[in-house]
Amino acid sequence: MPDRYDHYVIEPRWRRRWDADGIDRVRDDDERPPYYALTMFPYPSGELHTGHWYIIAPSDTAARFRRMQGYNVLFPIGFDAFGLPAENAAIERGVDPGEWTHGNIERMRQQLRLMGASFDWEREIVTCDPDYYRWTQWWFLKLYERGLAYRAGAAANWCPGCQTVLANEQVLDGLCERSDDPVERRFLTQWFFRITEYAEELLDFSGLDWPEPVTTMQRNWIGRSEGATLRFPVDVEGVDEPLSVFTTRPDTVYGATFMVLAPEHQLVERITTDEQREAVEGYVAATSRVTEIERLSTEREKTGVFTGAYAINPFNGARIPIWIADYVLVTYGTGAIMAVPAHDERDFAFARDHGLEVIPVFDHPEIDVDAPLEAAFTEGGAMINSGPFDGTPAGEAIPAVVAHAEAERAGTGAVTYRLRDWLISRQRYWGSPIPMIHCESCGVVPVPESELPVLLPENVHFEPTGQSPLTLIEEWVNVDCPSCGGAARRETDTLDTFMCSSWYQMRYVDPHNPERPFSAETARHWLPVDLYTGGAEHAVMHLLYTRFFWKAARDMEIVEGDEPMKRLFNQGDILGPDGNRMSKSRGNVVAPDDLVEQYGADAFRCQLMFIGPWDQGGPYNPSGMPGIVRWLNRLWSVATEPPPDPGDGAASREIVAATQRTVRDVTGDIEGFRFNTAIARLMELTTALARARESGGVDGATWDRSVETLILLTAPLAPHIAEELWERRDRPYSVHQQAWPEFDESLVVEETVQIVVQVNGKVRDRLSLPPDAGEDEARERALASERVQGWVEGKEPRRVIYVPSKLLNIVV
RNA sequence: GCCGAAGUGGCGGAAUUGGCAGACGCGACGGUCUCAAACACCGUUGGGCGUUAAGCCCGUGCCGGUUCGAGUCCGGCCUUCGGCACCA
């Protein structure tokens, strides 16, 4: 019976052994330095797919690598288990969301076990378990106490057919995905978190090792704008308060020729004249059917309607018309703008389409400002048409105008953020109940902490009543007011699932604590997270929410430090073999279980890591699997077959150097998540050893050290085969508890280096030189070469560029 | 549309700071071992010119620029992907 690599036998055997030994249990009192490696927890959709493997297997490799480097690594897993799909299953198939979710979790746990990932399963958390969401509710109360939670009106997608609120993904081209009814916007009173209070601090990423594109996206998302709010009196009887607008260009105020309100602006109804009412109401209704993305498109025609009302420019007394248009959003700034068509492209387009006046208030060296403008221009020289400000240079214009506005009480300098407060209310069943009670006499009253969790009731019916399903459960909704004891009703909205994932990394450090979300000591020991890996699709929302949560917790002295995740890495998306997102409808889904069955978890892990850089993702095609399998087989042979004939040991030196280069490169590659090149280097060393075994000349000690180094370097990537080979070489269990090999530079010193010789930038020859050769020596040797002479043709070099150990370029 | 990213052989990709384009692997072709085969082994493999060879020319999405030298830097496009606040 030939002794060959058989994943089918060795993988389950080692998983059972690791499990029995508790090799992945993490202790808080371990003396090694702590290292917290976190991978974004999955939603329990029902089946582990290739995408999960692509996210988790490399994370596991990174965690195992740190463990071998001497850290006590916390690498937990759990399930982000509340959310829409469970409720859809309930509506469509009548299954209970809780049962559906728990069934999925059980299945995915089994599948995850096959991966050979070094999770400490005793720390598993499931966000829909009352033991977890009790603390999610606790966080809500803390944020409420702190004044960071409040109620306000906000729009939701409303399907009149289903009588229900829809998620954005349930709206397709403005229609409900279930009933095809046109979706409307409906205003509801909902809960918000004041994330904007932290906007300024959230712009600061100093000290964070995060990918630059993510911080850029977050900065743009927060969208800080400096400018001013200006107050324009409204020329309508009964409207005494002025119309407040935010502008980044207060210096163009003399060029404001009309005002634009968002159609949802609260003043619209009060200022609209009788003649314009029908048009305005029609436009407001039409706007409720347009998505925000469409509204912000700069290509789209700028529609709008005149309200019939006028405002007074506080600077020059000009009486200017007030319009409504959907390119102004009620959620940004004050929901109203002063339009300066001469100096703003959107305002210009609007003015052109609706025949409104254009008054330039800056001159320009290349534009005739007395002629009708062809387009808006944003950079000008000095102010014109601006009364006392005429001649003020552009650089001084904004402070001058703001100072004047403040003196005249017509406005103030202001900073606005694009970031909006976080809407956390969901009109759904499958989420954590918001722990609040509405009492007629006391108003909104928090549920006392001692009464948490507010349990989600079971046996709920999902009927299209226009209410959240929780509203219908009288025995749950009706409750005594904690404050006065009178009859009161529970809040029937549930929490956004982003809230569950905003603090889960904190719960992992102390997951079974019944008294607190976690103890202060464990938090100090483990937090913040050292390495967070997950999809770039979370670059903005989840990662901003969790930063906000952390900062709020810090201000409440629950955690220490300013940031929750020190280092962040975003892996790319794995696609189907056709380059499209894997989906059942496309028929391009690759099922991991089948591949694991056929090739083993190690091979599948390695193939996923080998296909390309982790942050790039890309198409996954199992057709590349034979290359990985061949490598593992070759590794098996090298490690299990007898050593080569030592001969005179002449090849030892090169094997030592090759091994050391591999140590250096693989260490750097795993550190930088370049698993693809790490595996390429391991393949090269494996091949080099296999060839050396054939040709001989390697002494026994060198051979053993090289083979065992190769196994150690492979261990984080292919944990099962490494363990098996380590045991077969009679090394002490476990390979995963061994120290990572140290690179020794003195063993790789080269006697000569190859220098490329170019003539006019084209490679014409190569030279072998000592590494410390100087330019003169290199030049002399190069010019002596016949091939170089042929290209130089006796001409005198005009210039010679020498890069030591690399290249010599002769320019003639 | 806005914000962010990516385009290199038949395919996945490599080239970490501007310095030999195509490492490593798949596939293909040729061969070895074998009764036969394999997840075994060896070799060739960007395109063109060249009988072989030496060698030469072209070549990193497109157009232009900077440089002794550009896959890499700059400007302008094209295409694909992620996010856009109720999918998670």
mmCIF file of C-alpha atoms in Angstrom, chain A residues 564-747:
data_model
loop_
_atom_site.group_PDB
_atom_site.id
_atom_site.type_symbol
_atom_site.label_atom_id
_atom_site.label_comp_id
_atom_site.label_asym_id
_atom_site.label_seq_id
_atom_site.Cartn_x
_atom_site.Cartn_y
_atom_site.Cartn_z
ATOM 1 C CA PRO A 564 -12.196 50.025 17.597
ATOM 2 C CA MET A 565 -10.029 48.471 14.853
ATOM 3 C CA LYS A 566 -6.318 49.239 14.523
ATOM 4 C CA ARG A 567 -5.679 47.526 11.235
ATOM 5 C CA LEU A 568 -8.257 46.912 8.530
ATOM 6 C CA PHE A 569 -7.984 44.833 5.415
ATOM 7 C CA ASN A 570 -10.660 44.468 2.751
ATOM 8 C CA GLN A 571 -10.679 41.323 0.697
ATOM 9 C CA GLY A 572 -12.236 41.456 -2.745
ATOM 10 C CA ASP A 573 -15.331 39.669 -3.971
ATOM 11 C CA ILE A 574 -15.092 36.159 -5.272
ATOM 12 C CA LEU A 575 -17.045 35.710 -8.503
ATOM 13 C CA GLY A 576 -18.325 32.754 -10.458
ATOM 14 C CA PRO A 577 -16.144 31.180 -13.166
ATOM 15 C CA ASP A 578 -17.859 33.460 -15.713
ATOM 16 C CA GLY A 579 -16.724 36.585 -13.892
ATOM 17 C CA ASN A 580 -20.205 37.371 -12.604
ATOM 18 C CA ARG A 581 -21.412 37.433 -9.037
ATOM 19 C CA MET A 582 -22.354 33.881 -8.059
ATOM 20 C CA SER A 583 -26.108 33.406 -8.067
ATOM 21 C CA LYS A 584 -28.514 30.554 -8.459
ATOM 22 C CA SER A 585 -30.308 32.318 -11.295
ATOM 23 C CA ARG A 586 -27.062 32.589 -13.265
ATOM 24 C CA GLY A 587 -26.211 28.969 -12.532
ATOM 25 C CA ASN A 588 -22.595 29.841 -11.784
ATOM 26 C CA VAL A 589 -22.513 28.852 -8.124
ATOM 27 C CA VAL A 590 -19.552 26.752 -7.023
ATOM 28 C CA ALA A 591 -20.493 24.725 -3.932
ATOM 29 C CA PRO A 592 -17.611 24.478 -1.456
ATOM 30 C CA ASP A 593 -18.774 21.235 0.135
ATOM 31 C CA ASP A 594 -18.312 19.291 -3.107
ATOM 32 C CA LEU A 595 -14.803 20.643 -3.594
ATOM 33 C CA VAL A 596 -13.878 19.888 0.001
ATOM 34 C CA GLU A 597 -15.192 16.354 -0.454
ATOM 35 C CA GLN A 598 -13.171 15.848 -3.595
ATOM 36 C CA TYR A 599 -9.931 17.688 -2.885
ATOM 37 C CA GLY A 600 -9.922 18.433 0.830
ATOM 38 C CA ALA A 601 -10.145 21.612 2.853
ATOM 39 C CA ASP A 602 -6.419 22.354 2.621
ATOM 40 C CA ALA A 603 -6.459 22.226 -1.173
ATOM 41 C CA PHE A 604 -9.559 24.386 -1.392
ATOM 42 C CA ARG A 605 -8.210 26.932 1.081
ATOM 43 C CA CYS A 606 -4.937 27.107 -0.790
ATOM 44 C CA GLN A 607 -6.520 27.394 -4.173
ATOM 45 C CA LEU A 608 -8.657 30.300 -3.000
ATOM 46 C CA MET A 609 -5.563 31.984 -1.649
ATOM 47 C CA PHE A 610 -3.522 31.196 -4.741
ATOM 48 C CA ILE A 611 -5.827 32.612 -7.410
ATOM 49 C CA GLY A 612 -4.763 36.184 -6.843
ATOM 50 C CA PRO A 613 -4.263 39.011 -4.379
ATOM 51 C CA TRP A 614 -6.798 38.776 -1.585
ATOM 52 C CA ASP A 615 -7.943 42.365 -1.870
ATOM 53 C CA GLN A 616 -8.711 41.915 -5.533
ATOM 54 C CA GLY A 617 -11.130 38.981 -5.506
ATOM 55 C CA GLY A 618 -12.071 37.860 -8.973
ATOM 56 C CA PRO A 619 -13.472 34.825 -10.757
ATOM 57 C CA TYR A 620 -13.117 31.483 -9.048
ATOM 58 C CA ASN A 621 -12.650 28.484 -11.273
ATOM 59 C CA PRO A 622 -12.011 25.031 -9.816
ATOM 60 C CA SER A 623 -10.067 24.186 -12.982
ATOM 61 C CA GLY A 624 -6.938 25.474 -11.252
ATOM 62 C CA MET A 625 -7.242 22.919 -8.464
ATOM 63 C CA PRO A 626 -4.851 20.328 -10.008
ATOM 64 C CA GLY A 627 -1.937 22.710 -9.550
ATOM 65 C CA ILE A 628 -2.574 22.936 -5.806
ATOM 66 C CA VAL A 629 -3.134 19.193 -5.508
ATOM 67 C CA ARG A 630 0.115 18.487 -7.367
ATOM 68 C CA TRP A 631 1.938 20.809 -5.009
ATOM 69 C CA LEU A 632 0.506 19.141 -1.892
ATOM 70 C CA ASN A 633 1.429 15.726 -3.296
ATOM 71 C CA ARG A 634 4.943 16.898 -4.035
ATOM 72 C CA LEU A 635 5.183 18.358 -0.549
ATOM 73 C CA TRP A 636 4.038 15.014 0.808
ATOM 74 C CA SER A 637 6.746 13.160 -1.112
ATOM 75 C CA VAL A 638 9.498 15.549 -0.099
ATOM 76 C CA ALA A 639 8.535 15.285 3.552
ATOM 77 C CA THR A 640 7.951 11.552 3.751
ATOM 78 C CA GLU A 641 10.491 9.980 1.408
ATOM 79 C CA PRO A 642 14.053 9.263 2.501
ATOM 80 C CA PRO A 643 16.588 12.093 2.355
ATOM 81 C CA PRO A 644 18.912 12.518 -0.648
ATOM 82 C CA ASP A 645 22.316 11.017 -0.962
ATOM 83 C CA PRO A 646 24.487 13.540 0.911
ATOM 84 C CA GLY A 647 27.472 13.056 -1.433
ATOM 85 C CA ASP A 648 29.981 15.830 -0.778
ATOM 86 C CA GLY A 649 27.233 18.156 0.443
ATOM 87 C CA ALA A 650 27.981 20.604 -2.362
ATOM 88 C CA ALA A 651 24.317 21.455 -2.926
ATOM 89 C CA SER A 652 23.645 22.146 0.763
ATOM 90 C CA ARG A 653 24.564 25.766 0.624
ATOM 91 C CA GLU A 654 22.118 26.568 -2.150
ATOM 92 C CA ILE A 655 19.317 24.658 -0.362
ATOM 93 C CA VAL A 656 19.958 26.648 2.805
ATOM 94 C CA ALA A 657 19.872 29.905 0.865
ATOM 95 C CA ALA A 658 16.704 28.920 -0.983
ATOM 96 C CA THR A 659 15.040 27.970 2.299
ATOM 97 C CA GLN A 660 16.023 31.268 3.886
ATOM 98 C CA ARG A 661 14.771 33.283 0.940
ATOM 99 C CA THR A 662 11.492 31.430 1.251
ATOM 100 C CA VAL A 663 11.281 32.221 4.967
ATOM 101 C CA ARG A 664 11.851 35.878 4.207
ATOM 102 C CA ASP A 665 9.378 36.079 1.338
ATOM 103 C CA VAL A 666 6.595 33.993 2.858
ATOM 104 C CA THR A 667 6.787 35.932 6.127
ATOM 105 C CA GLY A 668 6.466 39.238 4.283
ATOM 106 C CA ASP A 669 3.764 37.909 2.005
ATOM 107 C CA ILE A 670 1.530 36.602 4.794
ATOM 108 C CA GLU A 671 2.101 39.767 6.800
ATOM 109 C CA GLY A 672 0.865 41.721 3.763
ATOM 110 C CA PHE A 673 -1.909 39.215 2.909
ATOM 111 C CA ARG A 674 -0.214 38.260 -0.366
ATOM 112 C CA PHE A 675 -1.098 34.622 0.043
ATOM 113 C CA ASN A 676 -0.865 33.993 -3.705
ATOM 114 C CA THR A 677 2.821 34.832 -3.880
ATOM 115 C CA ALA A 678 3.453 33.090 -0.539
ATOM 116 C CA ILE A 679 2.138 29.852 -2.047
ATOM 117 C CA ALA A 680 4.158 30.431 -5.240
ATOM 118 C CA ARG A 681 7.324 30.686 -3.127
ATOM 119 C CA LEU A 682 6.409 27.526 -1.205
ATOM 120 C CA MET A 683 5.859 25.711 -4.497
ATOM 121 C CA GLU A 684 9.294 26.806 -5.663
ATOM 122 C CA LEU A 685 10.988 25.570 -2.520
ATOM 123 C CA THR A 686 9.102 22.295 -2.722
ATOM 124 C CA THR A 687 10.256 21.814 -6.298
ATOM 125 C CA ALA A 688 13.815 22.754 -5.390
ATOM 126 C CA LEU A 689 13.839 20.159 -2.605
ATOM 127 C CA ALA A 690 12.279 17.498 -4.830
ATOM 128 C CA ARG A 691 15.017 18.084 -7.414
ATOM 129 C CA ALA A 692 17.744 18.129 -4.797
ATOM 130 C CA ARG A 693 16.472 14.810 -3.534
ATOM 131 C CA GLU A 694 16.976 13.380 -7.010
ATOM 132 C CA SER A 695 20.381 14.880 -7.662
ATOM 133 C CA GLY A 696 21.740 14.512 -4.118
ATOM 134 C CA GLY A 697 24.561 16.475 -2.541
ATOM 135 C CA VAL A 698 22.567 17.745 0.435
ATOM 136 C CA ASP A 699 23.691 16.736 3.899
ATOM 137 C CA GLY A 700 21.144 15.183 6.234
ATOM 138 C CA ALA A 701 20.924 18.001 8.773
ATOM 139 C CA THR A 702 20.386 20.601 6.071
ATOM 140 C CA TRP A 703 17.766 18.434 4.443
ATOM 141 C CA ASP A 704 15.812 17.940 7.653
ATOM 142 C CA ARG A 705 15.969 21.591 8.584
ATOM 143 C CA SER A 706 14.790 22.701 5.126
ATOM 144 C CA VAL A 707 11.949 20.196 4.931
ATOM 145 C CA GLU A 708 10.769 21.053 8.409
ATOM 146 C CA THR A 709 10.987 24.773 7.728
ATOM 147 C CA LEU A 710 8.876 24.192 4.642
ATOM 148 C CA ILE A 711 6.251 22.386 6.739
ATOM 149 C CA LEU A 712 6.196 25.197 9.298
ATOM 150 C CA LEU A 713 5.774 27.808 6.585
ATOM 151 C CA THR A 714 2.922 25.792 5.095
ATOM 152 C CA ALA A 715 1.124 25.249 8.403
ATOM 153 C CA PRO A 716 -0.983 28.436 8.474
ATOM 154 C CA LEU A 717 -2.097 27.902 4.886
ATOM 155 C CA ALA A 718 -2.755 24.155 4.878
ATOM 156 C CA PRO A 719 -3.132 23.227 8.542
ATOM 157 C CA HIS A 720 -4.090 19.556 8.181
ATOM 158 C CA ILE A 721 -1.356 18.289 5.885
ATOM 159 C CA ALA A 722 1.247 20.277 7.809
ATOM 160 C CA GLU A 723 0.194 18.626 11.054
ATOM 161 C CA GLU A 724 0.254 15.178 9.462
ATOM 162 C CA LEU A 725 3.712 15.635 7.957
ATOM 163 C CA TRP A 726 5.043 17.125 11.171
ATOM 164 C CA GLU A 727 3.891 14.065 13.056
ATOM 165 C CA ARG A 728 5.296 11.700 10.462
ATOM 166 C CA ARG A 729 8.669 13.304 10.981
ATOM 167 C CA ASP A 730 8.361 12.609 14.704
ATOM 168 C CA ARG A 731 8.298 16.249 15.661
ATOM 169 C CA PRO A 732 6.426 17.263 18.805
ATOM 170 C CA TYR A 733 2.675 17.963 18.509
ATOM 171 C CA SER A 734 1.405 20.383 17.417
ATOM 172 C CA VAL A 735 2.911 22.019 14.373
ATOM 173 C CA HIS A 736 0.546 24.905 15.066
ATOM 174 C CA GLN A 737 2.198 25.515 18.404
ATOM 175 C CA GLN A 738 5.703 25.795 16.962
ATOM 176 C CA ALA A 739 7.611 29.026 16.543
ATOM 177 C CA TRP A 740 7.564 30.669 13.123
ATOM 178 C CA PRO A 741 10.963 30.301 11.387
ATOM 179 C CA GLU A 742 13.308 33.250 11.725
ATOM 180 C CA PHE A 743 15.009 34.637 8.646
ATOM 181 C CA ASP A 744 18.813 34.609 8.765
ATOM 182 C CA GLU A 745 20.195 37.021 6.217
ATOM 183 C CA SER A 746 23.780 35.789 6.587
ATOM 184 C CA LEU A 747 22.792 32.496 4.937
#
